[in-house]
Coordinates of C-alpha atoms and ligand atoms in Angstrom, one line a residue:
X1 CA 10.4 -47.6 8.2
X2 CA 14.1 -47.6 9.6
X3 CA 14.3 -44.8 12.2
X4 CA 16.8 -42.3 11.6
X5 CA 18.7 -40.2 14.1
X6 CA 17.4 -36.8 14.3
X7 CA 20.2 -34.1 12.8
X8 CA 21.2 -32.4 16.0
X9 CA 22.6 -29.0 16.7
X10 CA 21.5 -27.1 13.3
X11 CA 20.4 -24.0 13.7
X12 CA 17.6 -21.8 12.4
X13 CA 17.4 -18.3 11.2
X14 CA 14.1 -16.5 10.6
X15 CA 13.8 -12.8 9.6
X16 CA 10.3 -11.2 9.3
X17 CA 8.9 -8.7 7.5
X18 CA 5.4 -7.2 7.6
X19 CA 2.5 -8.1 9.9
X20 CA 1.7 -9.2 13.4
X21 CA 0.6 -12.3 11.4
X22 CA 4.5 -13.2 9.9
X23 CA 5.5 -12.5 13.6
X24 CA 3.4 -15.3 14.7
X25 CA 4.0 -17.6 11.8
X26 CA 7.7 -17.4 12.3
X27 CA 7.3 -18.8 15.9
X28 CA 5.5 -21.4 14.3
X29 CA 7.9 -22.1 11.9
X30 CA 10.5 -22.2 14.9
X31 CA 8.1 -24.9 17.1
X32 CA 7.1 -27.1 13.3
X33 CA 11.2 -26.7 13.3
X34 CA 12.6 -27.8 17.0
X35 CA 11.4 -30.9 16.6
X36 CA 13.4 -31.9 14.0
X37 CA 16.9 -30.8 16.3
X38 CA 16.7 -27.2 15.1
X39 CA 17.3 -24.4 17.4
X40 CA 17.1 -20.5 16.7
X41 CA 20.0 -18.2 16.1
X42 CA 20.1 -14.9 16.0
X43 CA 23.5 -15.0 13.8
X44 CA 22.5 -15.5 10.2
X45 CA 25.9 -16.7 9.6
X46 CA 25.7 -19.6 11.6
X47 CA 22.4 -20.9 10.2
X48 CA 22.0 -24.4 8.6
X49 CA 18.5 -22.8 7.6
X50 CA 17.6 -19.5 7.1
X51 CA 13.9 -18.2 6.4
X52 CA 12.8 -14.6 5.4
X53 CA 9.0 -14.3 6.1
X54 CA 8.2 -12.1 3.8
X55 CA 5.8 -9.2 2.8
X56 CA 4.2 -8.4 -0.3
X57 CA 1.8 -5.3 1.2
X58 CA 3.8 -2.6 -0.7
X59 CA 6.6 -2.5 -3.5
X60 CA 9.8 -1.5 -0.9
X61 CA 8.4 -4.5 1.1
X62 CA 8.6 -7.4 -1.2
X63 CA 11.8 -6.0 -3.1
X64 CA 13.7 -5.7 -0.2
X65 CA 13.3 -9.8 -0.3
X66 CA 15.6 -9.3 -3.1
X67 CA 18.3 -7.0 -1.9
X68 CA 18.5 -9.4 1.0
X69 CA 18.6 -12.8 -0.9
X70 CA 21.4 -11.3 -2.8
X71 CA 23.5 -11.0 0.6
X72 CA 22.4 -14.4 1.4
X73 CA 24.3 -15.8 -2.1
X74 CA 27.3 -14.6 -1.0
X75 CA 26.9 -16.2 2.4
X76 CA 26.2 -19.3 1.4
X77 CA 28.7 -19.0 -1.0
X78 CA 31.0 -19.0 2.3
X79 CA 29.5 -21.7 3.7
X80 CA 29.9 -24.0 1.3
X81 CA 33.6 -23.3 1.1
X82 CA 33.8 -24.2 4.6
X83 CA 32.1 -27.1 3.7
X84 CA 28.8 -26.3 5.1
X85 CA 25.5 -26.7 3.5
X86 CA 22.8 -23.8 4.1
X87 CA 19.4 -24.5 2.7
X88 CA 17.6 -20.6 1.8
X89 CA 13.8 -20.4 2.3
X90 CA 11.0 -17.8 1.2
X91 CA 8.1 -17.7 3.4
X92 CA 5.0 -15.6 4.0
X93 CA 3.1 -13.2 1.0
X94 CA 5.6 -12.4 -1.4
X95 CA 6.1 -16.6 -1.5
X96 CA 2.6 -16.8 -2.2
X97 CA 2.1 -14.3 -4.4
X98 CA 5.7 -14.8 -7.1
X99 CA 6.1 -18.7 -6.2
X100 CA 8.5 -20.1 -8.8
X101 CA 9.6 -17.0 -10.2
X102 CA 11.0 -15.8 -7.1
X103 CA 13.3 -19.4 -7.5
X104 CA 13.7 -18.2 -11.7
X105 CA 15.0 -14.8 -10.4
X106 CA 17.3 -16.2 -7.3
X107 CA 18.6 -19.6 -7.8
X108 CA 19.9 -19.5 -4.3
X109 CA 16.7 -20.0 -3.2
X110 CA 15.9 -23.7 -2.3
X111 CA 12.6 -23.8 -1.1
X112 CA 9.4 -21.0 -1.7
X113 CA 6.6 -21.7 1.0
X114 CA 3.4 -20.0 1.2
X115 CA 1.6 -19.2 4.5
X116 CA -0.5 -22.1 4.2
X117 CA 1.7 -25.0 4.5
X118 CA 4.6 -24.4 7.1
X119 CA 3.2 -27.7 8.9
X120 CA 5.0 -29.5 5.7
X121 CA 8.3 -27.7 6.3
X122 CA 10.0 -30.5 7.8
X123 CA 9.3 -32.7 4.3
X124 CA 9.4 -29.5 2.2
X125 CA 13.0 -28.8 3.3
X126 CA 13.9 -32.8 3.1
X127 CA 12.9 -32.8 -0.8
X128 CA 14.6 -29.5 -1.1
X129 CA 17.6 -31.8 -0.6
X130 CA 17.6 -32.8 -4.3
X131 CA 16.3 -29.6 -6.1
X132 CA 14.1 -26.6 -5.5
X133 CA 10.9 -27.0 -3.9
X134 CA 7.6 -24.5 -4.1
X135 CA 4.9 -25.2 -2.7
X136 CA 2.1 -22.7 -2.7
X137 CA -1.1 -24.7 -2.7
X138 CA -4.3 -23.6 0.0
X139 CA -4.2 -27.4 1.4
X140 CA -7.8 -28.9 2.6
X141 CA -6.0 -29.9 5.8
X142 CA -6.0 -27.3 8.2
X143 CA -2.5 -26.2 9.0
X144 CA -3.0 -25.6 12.5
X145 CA -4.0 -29.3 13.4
X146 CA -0.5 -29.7 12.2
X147 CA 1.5 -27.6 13.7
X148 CA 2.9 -28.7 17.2
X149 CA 2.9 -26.6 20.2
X150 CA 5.7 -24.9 21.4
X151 CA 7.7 -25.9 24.7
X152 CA 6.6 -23.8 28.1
X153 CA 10.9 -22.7 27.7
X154 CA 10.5 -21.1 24.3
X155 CA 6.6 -20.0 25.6
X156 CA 8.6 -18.2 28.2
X157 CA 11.6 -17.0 26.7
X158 CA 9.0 -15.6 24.1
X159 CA 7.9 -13.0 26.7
X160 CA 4.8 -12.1 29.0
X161 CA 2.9 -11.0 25.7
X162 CA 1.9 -13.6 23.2
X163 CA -0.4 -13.2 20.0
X164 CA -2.8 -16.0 19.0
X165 CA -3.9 -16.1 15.4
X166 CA -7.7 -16.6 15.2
X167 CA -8.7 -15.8 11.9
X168 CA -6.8 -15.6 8.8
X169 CA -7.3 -14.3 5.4
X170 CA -9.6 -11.7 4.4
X171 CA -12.9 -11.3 1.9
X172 CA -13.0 -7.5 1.6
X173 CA -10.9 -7.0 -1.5
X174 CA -10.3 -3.3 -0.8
X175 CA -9.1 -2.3 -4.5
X176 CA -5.3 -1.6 -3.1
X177 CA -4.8 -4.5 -1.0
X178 CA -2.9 -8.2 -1.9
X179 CA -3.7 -9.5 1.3
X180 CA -6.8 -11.5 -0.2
X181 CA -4.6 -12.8 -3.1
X182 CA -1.9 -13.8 -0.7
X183 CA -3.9 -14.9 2.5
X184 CA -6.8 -16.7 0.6
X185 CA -10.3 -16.7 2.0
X186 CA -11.2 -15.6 5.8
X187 CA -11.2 -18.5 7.6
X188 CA -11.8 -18.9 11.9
X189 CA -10.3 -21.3 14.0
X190 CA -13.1 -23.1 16.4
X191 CA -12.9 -21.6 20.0
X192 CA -12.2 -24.5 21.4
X193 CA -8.7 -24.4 19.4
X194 CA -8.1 -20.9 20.6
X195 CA -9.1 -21.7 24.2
X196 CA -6.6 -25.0 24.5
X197 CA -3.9 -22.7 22.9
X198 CA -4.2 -19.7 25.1
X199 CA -4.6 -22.3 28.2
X200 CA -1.1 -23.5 27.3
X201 CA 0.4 -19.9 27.2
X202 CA -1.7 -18.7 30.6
X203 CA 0.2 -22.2 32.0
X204 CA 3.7 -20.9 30.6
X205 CA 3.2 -17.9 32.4
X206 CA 1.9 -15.2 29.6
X207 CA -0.3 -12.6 31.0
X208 CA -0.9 -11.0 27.8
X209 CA -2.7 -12.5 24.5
X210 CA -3.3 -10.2 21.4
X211 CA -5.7 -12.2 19.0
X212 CA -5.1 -11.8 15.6
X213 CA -6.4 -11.6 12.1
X214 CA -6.3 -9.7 9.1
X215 CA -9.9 -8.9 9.8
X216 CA -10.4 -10.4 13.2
X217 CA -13.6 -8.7 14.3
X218 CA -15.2 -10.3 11.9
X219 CA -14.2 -13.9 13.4
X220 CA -16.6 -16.5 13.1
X221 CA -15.4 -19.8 14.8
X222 CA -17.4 -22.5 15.6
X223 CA -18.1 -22.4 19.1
X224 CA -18.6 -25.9 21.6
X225 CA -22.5 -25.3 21.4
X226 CA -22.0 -26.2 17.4
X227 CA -22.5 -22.4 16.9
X228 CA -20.8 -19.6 15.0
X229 CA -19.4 -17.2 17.8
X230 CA -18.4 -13.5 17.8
X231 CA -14.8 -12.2 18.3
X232 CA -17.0 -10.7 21.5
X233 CA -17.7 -14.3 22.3
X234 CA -14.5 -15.5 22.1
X235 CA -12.9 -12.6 24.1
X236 CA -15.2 -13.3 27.0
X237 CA -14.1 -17.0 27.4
X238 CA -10.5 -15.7 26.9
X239 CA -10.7 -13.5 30.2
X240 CA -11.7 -16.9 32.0
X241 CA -8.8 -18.7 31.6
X242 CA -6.8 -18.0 35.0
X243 CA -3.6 -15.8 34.3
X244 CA -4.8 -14.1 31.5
X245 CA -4.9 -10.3 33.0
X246 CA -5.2 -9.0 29.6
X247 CA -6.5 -9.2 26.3
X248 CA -6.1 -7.1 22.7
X249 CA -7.1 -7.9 19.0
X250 CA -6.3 -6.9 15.9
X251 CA -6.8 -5.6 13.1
X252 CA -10.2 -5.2 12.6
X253 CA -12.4 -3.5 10.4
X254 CA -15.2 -0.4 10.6
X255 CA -18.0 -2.7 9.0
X256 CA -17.5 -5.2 11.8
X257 CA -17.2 -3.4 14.5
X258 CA -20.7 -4.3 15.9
X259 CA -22.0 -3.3 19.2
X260 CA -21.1 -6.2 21.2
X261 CA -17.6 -5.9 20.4
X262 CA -17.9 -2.4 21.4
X263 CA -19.5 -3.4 24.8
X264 CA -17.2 -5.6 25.8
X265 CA -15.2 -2.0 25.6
X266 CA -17.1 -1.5 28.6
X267 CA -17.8 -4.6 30.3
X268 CA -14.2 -6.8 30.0
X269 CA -11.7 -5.6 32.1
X270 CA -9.4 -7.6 30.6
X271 CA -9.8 -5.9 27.6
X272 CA -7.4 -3.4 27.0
X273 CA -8.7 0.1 25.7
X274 CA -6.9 0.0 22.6
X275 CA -8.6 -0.1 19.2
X276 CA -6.3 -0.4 15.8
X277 CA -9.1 0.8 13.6
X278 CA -7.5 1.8 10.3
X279 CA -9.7 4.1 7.7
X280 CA -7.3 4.4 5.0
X281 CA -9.0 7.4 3.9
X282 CA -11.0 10.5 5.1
X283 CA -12.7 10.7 1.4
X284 CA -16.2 9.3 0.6
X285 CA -15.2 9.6 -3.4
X286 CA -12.1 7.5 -2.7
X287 CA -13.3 5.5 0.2
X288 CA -15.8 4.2 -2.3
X289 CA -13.1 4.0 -5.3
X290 CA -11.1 1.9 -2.5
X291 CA -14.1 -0.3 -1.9
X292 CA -13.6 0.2 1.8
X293 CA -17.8 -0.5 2.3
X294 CA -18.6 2.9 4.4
X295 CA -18.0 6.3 4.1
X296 CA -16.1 8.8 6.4
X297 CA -19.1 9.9 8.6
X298 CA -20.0 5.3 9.4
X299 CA -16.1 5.6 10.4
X300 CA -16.9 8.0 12.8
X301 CA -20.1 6.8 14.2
X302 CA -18.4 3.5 15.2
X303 CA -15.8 5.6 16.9
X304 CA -18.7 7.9 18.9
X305 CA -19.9 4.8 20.5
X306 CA -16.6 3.0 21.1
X307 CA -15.7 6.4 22.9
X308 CA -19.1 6.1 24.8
X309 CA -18.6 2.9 25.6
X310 CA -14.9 3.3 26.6
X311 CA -14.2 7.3 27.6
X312 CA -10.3 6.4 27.8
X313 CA -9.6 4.6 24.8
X314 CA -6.7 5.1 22.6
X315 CA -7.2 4.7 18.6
X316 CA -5.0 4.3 16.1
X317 CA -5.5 3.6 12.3
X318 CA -4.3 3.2 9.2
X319 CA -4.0 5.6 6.1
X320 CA -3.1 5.3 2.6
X321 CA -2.3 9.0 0.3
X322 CA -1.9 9.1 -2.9
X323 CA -4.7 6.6 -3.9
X324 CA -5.2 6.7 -7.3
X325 CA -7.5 9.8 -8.5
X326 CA -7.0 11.3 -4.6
X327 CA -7.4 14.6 -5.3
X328 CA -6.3 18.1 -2.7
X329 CA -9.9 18.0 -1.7
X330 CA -9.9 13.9 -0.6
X331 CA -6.5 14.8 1.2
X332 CA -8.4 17.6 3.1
X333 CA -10.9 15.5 4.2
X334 CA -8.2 12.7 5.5
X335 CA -6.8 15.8 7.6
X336 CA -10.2 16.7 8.9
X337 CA -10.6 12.9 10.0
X338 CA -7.4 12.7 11.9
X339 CA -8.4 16.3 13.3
X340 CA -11.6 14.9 14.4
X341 CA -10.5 11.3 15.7
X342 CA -7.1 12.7 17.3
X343 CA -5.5 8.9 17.4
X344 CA -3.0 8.1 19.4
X345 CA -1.0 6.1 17.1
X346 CA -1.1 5.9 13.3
X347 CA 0.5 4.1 10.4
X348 CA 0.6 6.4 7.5
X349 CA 2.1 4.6 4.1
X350 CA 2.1 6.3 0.1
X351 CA -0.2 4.2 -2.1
X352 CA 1.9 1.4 -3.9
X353 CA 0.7 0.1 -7.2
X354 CA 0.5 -3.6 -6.6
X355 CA 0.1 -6.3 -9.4
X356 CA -3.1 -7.9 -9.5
X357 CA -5.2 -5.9 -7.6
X358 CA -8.0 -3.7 -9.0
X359 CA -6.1 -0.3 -7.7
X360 CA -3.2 -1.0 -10.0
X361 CA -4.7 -0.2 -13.6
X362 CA -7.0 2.2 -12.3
X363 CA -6.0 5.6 -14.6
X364 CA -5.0 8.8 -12.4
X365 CA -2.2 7.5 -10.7
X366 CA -1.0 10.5 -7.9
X367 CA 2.6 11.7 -9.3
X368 CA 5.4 10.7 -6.9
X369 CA 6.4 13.9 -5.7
X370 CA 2.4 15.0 -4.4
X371 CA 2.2 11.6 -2.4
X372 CA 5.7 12.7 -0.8
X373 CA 4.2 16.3 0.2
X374 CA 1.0 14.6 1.3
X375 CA 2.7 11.8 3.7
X376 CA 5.2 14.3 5.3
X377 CA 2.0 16.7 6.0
X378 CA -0.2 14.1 7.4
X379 CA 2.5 12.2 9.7
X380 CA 3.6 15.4 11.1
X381 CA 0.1 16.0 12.0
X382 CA -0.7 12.4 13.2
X383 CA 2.9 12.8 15.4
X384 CA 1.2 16.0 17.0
X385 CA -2.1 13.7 18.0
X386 CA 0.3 11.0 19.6
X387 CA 2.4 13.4 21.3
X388 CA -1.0 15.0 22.9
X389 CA -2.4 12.0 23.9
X390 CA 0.9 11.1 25.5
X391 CA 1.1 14.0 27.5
X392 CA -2.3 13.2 28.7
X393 CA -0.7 10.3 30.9
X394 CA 1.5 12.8 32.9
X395 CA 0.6 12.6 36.2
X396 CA -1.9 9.5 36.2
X397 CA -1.1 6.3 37.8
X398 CA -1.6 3.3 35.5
X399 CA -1.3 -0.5 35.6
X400 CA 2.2 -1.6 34.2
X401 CA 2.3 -5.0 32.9
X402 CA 6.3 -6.3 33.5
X403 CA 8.0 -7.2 30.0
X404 CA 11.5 -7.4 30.7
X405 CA 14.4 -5.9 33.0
X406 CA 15.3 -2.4 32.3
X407 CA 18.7 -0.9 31.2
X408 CA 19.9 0.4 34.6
X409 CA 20.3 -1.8 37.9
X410 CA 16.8 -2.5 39.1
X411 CA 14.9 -1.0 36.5
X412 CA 12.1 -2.5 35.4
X413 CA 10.1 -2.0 31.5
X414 CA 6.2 -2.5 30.5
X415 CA 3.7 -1.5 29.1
X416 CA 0.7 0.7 30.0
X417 CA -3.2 -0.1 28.9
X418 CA -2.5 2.3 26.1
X419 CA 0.5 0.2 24.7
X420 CA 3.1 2.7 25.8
X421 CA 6.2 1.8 26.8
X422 CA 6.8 2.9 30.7
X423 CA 10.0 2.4 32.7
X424 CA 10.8 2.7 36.6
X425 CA 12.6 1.8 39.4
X426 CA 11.9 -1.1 40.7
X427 CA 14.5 -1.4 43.1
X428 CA 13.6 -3.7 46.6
X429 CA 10.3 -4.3 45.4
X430 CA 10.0 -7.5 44.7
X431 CA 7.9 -7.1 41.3
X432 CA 8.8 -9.6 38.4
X433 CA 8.5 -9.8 34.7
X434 CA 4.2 -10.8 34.0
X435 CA 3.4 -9.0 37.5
X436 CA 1.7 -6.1 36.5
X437 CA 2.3 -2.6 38.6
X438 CA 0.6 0.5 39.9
X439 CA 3.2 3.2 38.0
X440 CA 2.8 7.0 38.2
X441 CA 3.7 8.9 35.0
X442 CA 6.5 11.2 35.7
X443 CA 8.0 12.6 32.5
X444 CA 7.5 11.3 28.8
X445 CA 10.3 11.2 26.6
X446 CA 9.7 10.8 22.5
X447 CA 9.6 7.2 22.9
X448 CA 8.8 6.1 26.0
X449 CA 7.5 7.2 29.4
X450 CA 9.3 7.6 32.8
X451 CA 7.7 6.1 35.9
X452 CA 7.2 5.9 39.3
X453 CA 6.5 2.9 41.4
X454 CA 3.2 3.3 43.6
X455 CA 1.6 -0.1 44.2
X456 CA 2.1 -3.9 43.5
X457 CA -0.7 -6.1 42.2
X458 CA 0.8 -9.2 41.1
X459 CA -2.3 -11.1 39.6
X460 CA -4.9 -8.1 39.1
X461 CA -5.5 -6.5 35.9
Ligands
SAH1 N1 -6.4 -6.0 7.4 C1 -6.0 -4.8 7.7 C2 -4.6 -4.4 7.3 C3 -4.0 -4.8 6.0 S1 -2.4 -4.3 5.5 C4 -7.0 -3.8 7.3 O1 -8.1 -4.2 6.9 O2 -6.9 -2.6 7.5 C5 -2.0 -3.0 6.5 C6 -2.1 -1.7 5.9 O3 -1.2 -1.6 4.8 C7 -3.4 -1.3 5.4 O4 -4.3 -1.0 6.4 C8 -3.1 -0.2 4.5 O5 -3.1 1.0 5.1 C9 -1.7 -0.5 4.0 N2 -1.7 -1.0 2.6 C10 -2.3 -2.1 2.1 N3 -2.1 -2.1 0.8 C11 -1.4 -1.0 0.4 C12 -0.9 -0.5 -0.8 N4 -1.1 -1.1 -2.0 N5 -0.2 0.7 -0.8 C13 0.0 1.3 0.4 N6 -0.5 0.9 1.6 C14 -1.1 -0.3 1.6
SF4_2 FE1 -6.6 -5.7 2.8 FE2 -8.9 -4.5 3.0 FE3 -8.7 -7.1 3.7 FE4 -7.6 -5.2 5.2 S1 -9.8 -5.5 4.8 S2 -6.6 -7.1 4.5 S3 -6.9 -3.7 3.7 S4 -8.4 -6.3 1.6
F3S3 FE1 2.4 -8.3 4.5 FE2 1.2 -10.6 4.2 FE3 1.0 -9.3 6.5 S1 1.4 -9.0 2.7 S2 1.1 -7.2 5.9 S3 2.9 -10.1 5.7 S4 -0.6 -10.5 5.5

């Protein structure tokens, strides 16, 4: 084979919707990408390539997909009079989950891609050359083996934080949820993968790794002993690897949240005290109806002995209102949850009737209006918890880990154990982005959290 020069200077747009997952994927796109000479823009305009990693979770999600590609016509309607060529991609679920039609509905689109095969882009987005491309297919190859690793520049210009996916896809089924249909089957990467790719960040400078999956506590990669190992497992060889000062997961769920997981709660330093544990619902009847696997009171156990095992620990969760057949009663009992729980953070959405899941044809559908009423009721309350457990932080001294420079000369911005956002002076100290910092809480604001500098510890957790 001839070799050909590689097409320099084109540039590459990605916009992401959705998970922590599509946030992750996109950087992958971006390494499978660089490679081939392109380099990321944030100017959508001045993109050879442009990719929306999309989201197919509710109905606003995957029709904004829509509104958006109809901007992009008229864009690359522009380009093309100036002679340039733009080549329009649909990634992540809603790719997945319409394929060709989304190509039948927008003929600007070149090339649909589902999750599973961004290693191929490079080819994928050659052959789009000559006609539209999908490609949907769950390949036997493992993506991952295929996609290259990023460069310690883009590592670091990524931030002190990375995430790591671990598992992906998801056998619960909950009757509301595409994810299955979109994702595939859960599937874990072996440690060893996981280890090499965290060692690489940790080299690059990240003192941060979230490990994801759409159900990661119930990872099961093969370990080097030829074994199947817990996400516990896992997040204990994690903390070895020099530089890594801290470690967070996500999302998991209540059925798999066994009690080594919740020890290491207790026993990992490195493990922040954070727990994204969504419930969805408060409501055995619709709990059950929502095929969620345990009722209202399991929920709660597991979140008895996480708090034994880890006094401090912020929660947060997940609800949906307005399940089908949710009734004043059910929504009383979702209120007497989040009463009981008191999370610190929350994500709170109105049922959505997706196509193909079990949920969708279910009778009893919750008129528009109640779902409204319900949402606005349970938020406020939900804002309430956050705010309390906010103002709990007044006045203590926490460890700060560095992210980026603040707004004001000297001013520095991180994060706290409990994933809020702390700024302080920083002025003459010497501290740099990844050091992490002994900060005082001095006032909170709605969004973020004033601090005061009290110690330096640049390699401690
Ligand atoms: N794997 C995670 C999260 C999946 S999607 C889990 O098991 O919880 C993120 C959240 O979107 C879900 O937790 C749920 O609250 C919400 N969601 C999923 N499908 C939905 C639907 N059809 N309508 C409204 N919210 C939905
Ligand atoms: Fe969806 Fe349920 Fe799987 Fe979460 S556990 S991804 S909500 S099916
Ligand atoms: Fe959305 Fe797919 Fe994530 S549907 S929430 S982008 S797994």
């Amino acid at each position: 084979m001839t070799q050909t020069p590689k097409p320099a200077g084109k540039r590459l747009f990605v916009k992401s919707y959705g998970c922590q997952m599509n946030v992750y994927d996109a950087e992958r796109m971006a390494d499978v990408l660089g490679p081939e000479g392109f380099a990321e823009t944030a100017d959508v305009a001045d993109a050879d390539v442009i990719v929306l990693n999309t989201c197919h979770i509710r109905e606003k999600a995957a029709e904004k997909v829509y509104s958006e590609l109809g901007r992009l016509r008229v864009l690359k309607g522009e380009r093309a009079s100036r002679g340039l060529d733009t080549r329009v991609v649909v990634a992540g679920c809603v790719a997945q989950a319409e394929g060709a039609e989304i190509q039948r509905r927008m003929p600007v689109v070149d090339l649909v891609v589902g999750p599973q095969n961004y290693h191929r882009l490079p080819d994928l987005l050659a052959r789009a050359r000559s006609g539209p491309v999908v490609d949907t297919e769950f390949p036997v190859e493992d993506k991952f083996d295929h996609l290259p690793a990023p460069s310690r520049q883009v590592m670091q210009r990524r931030g002190v934080s990375a995430f790591v996916t671990v598992q992906e896809g998801c056998d619960k089924f909950c009757a509301f949820c595409v994810v299955p249909y979109t994702r595939g089957a859960e599937v874990s990467r072996p440690v060893a993968k996981v280890l090499a790719d965290v060692a690489r960040l940790a080299e690059a400078g990240i003192r941060e790794v979230t490990l994801i999956g759409q159900n990661v506590n119930a990872y099961h990669g093969e370990g080097p002993d030829g074994r199947d190992w817990t996400l516990a497992r896992l997040m204990a060889r994690v903390a070895e690897v020099p530089g890594i000062a801290r470690i967070r997961y996500t999302t998991s769920h209540p059925l798999d949240m066994d009690d080594a997981l919740i020890a290491v709660h207790r026993d990992l330093p490195q493990a922040m005290p954070y727990l994204h544990l969504p419930v969805q619902s408060g409501s055995d009847r619709i709990l059950k109806a929502m095929n969620r696997r345990h009722d209202a009171a399991a929920y709660l156990r597991a979140i008895d002995k996480v708090r034994a095992a880890r006094p401090d620990i912020a929660l947060s969760s997940d609800f949906i209102v307005g399940f089908p057949g949710e009734t004043d009663a059910d929504f009383e009992d979702t209120m007497r949850l989040v009463d009981r729980v008191r999370f610190a953070a929350a994500f709170s959405f109105k049922y959505s009737q997706r196509p193909g899941t079990p949920a969708a044809d279910a009778g009893e559908q919750v008129a528009e209006p109640v779902k409204a009423e319900r949402l606005a009721r349970l938020q406020e309350r939900l804002e309430a918890h956050r705010q309390a457990f906010n103002a709990g932080a007044l006045g203590q001294v926490m460890p700060v880990l560095v992210e980026r420079e603040g707004r004001h000369p000297g001013q520095l911005v991180g994060k706290s154990p409990y994933l809020q956002g702390v700024h302080f002076d920083a002025a003459g100290s010497g501290l740099r982005i990844g050091d992490i910092a002994d900060v005082e809480i001095v006032a909170l604001s709605t969004n973020s959290m004033t601090g005061r500098l009290v110690g330096e510890r640049a390699s401690a957790a």
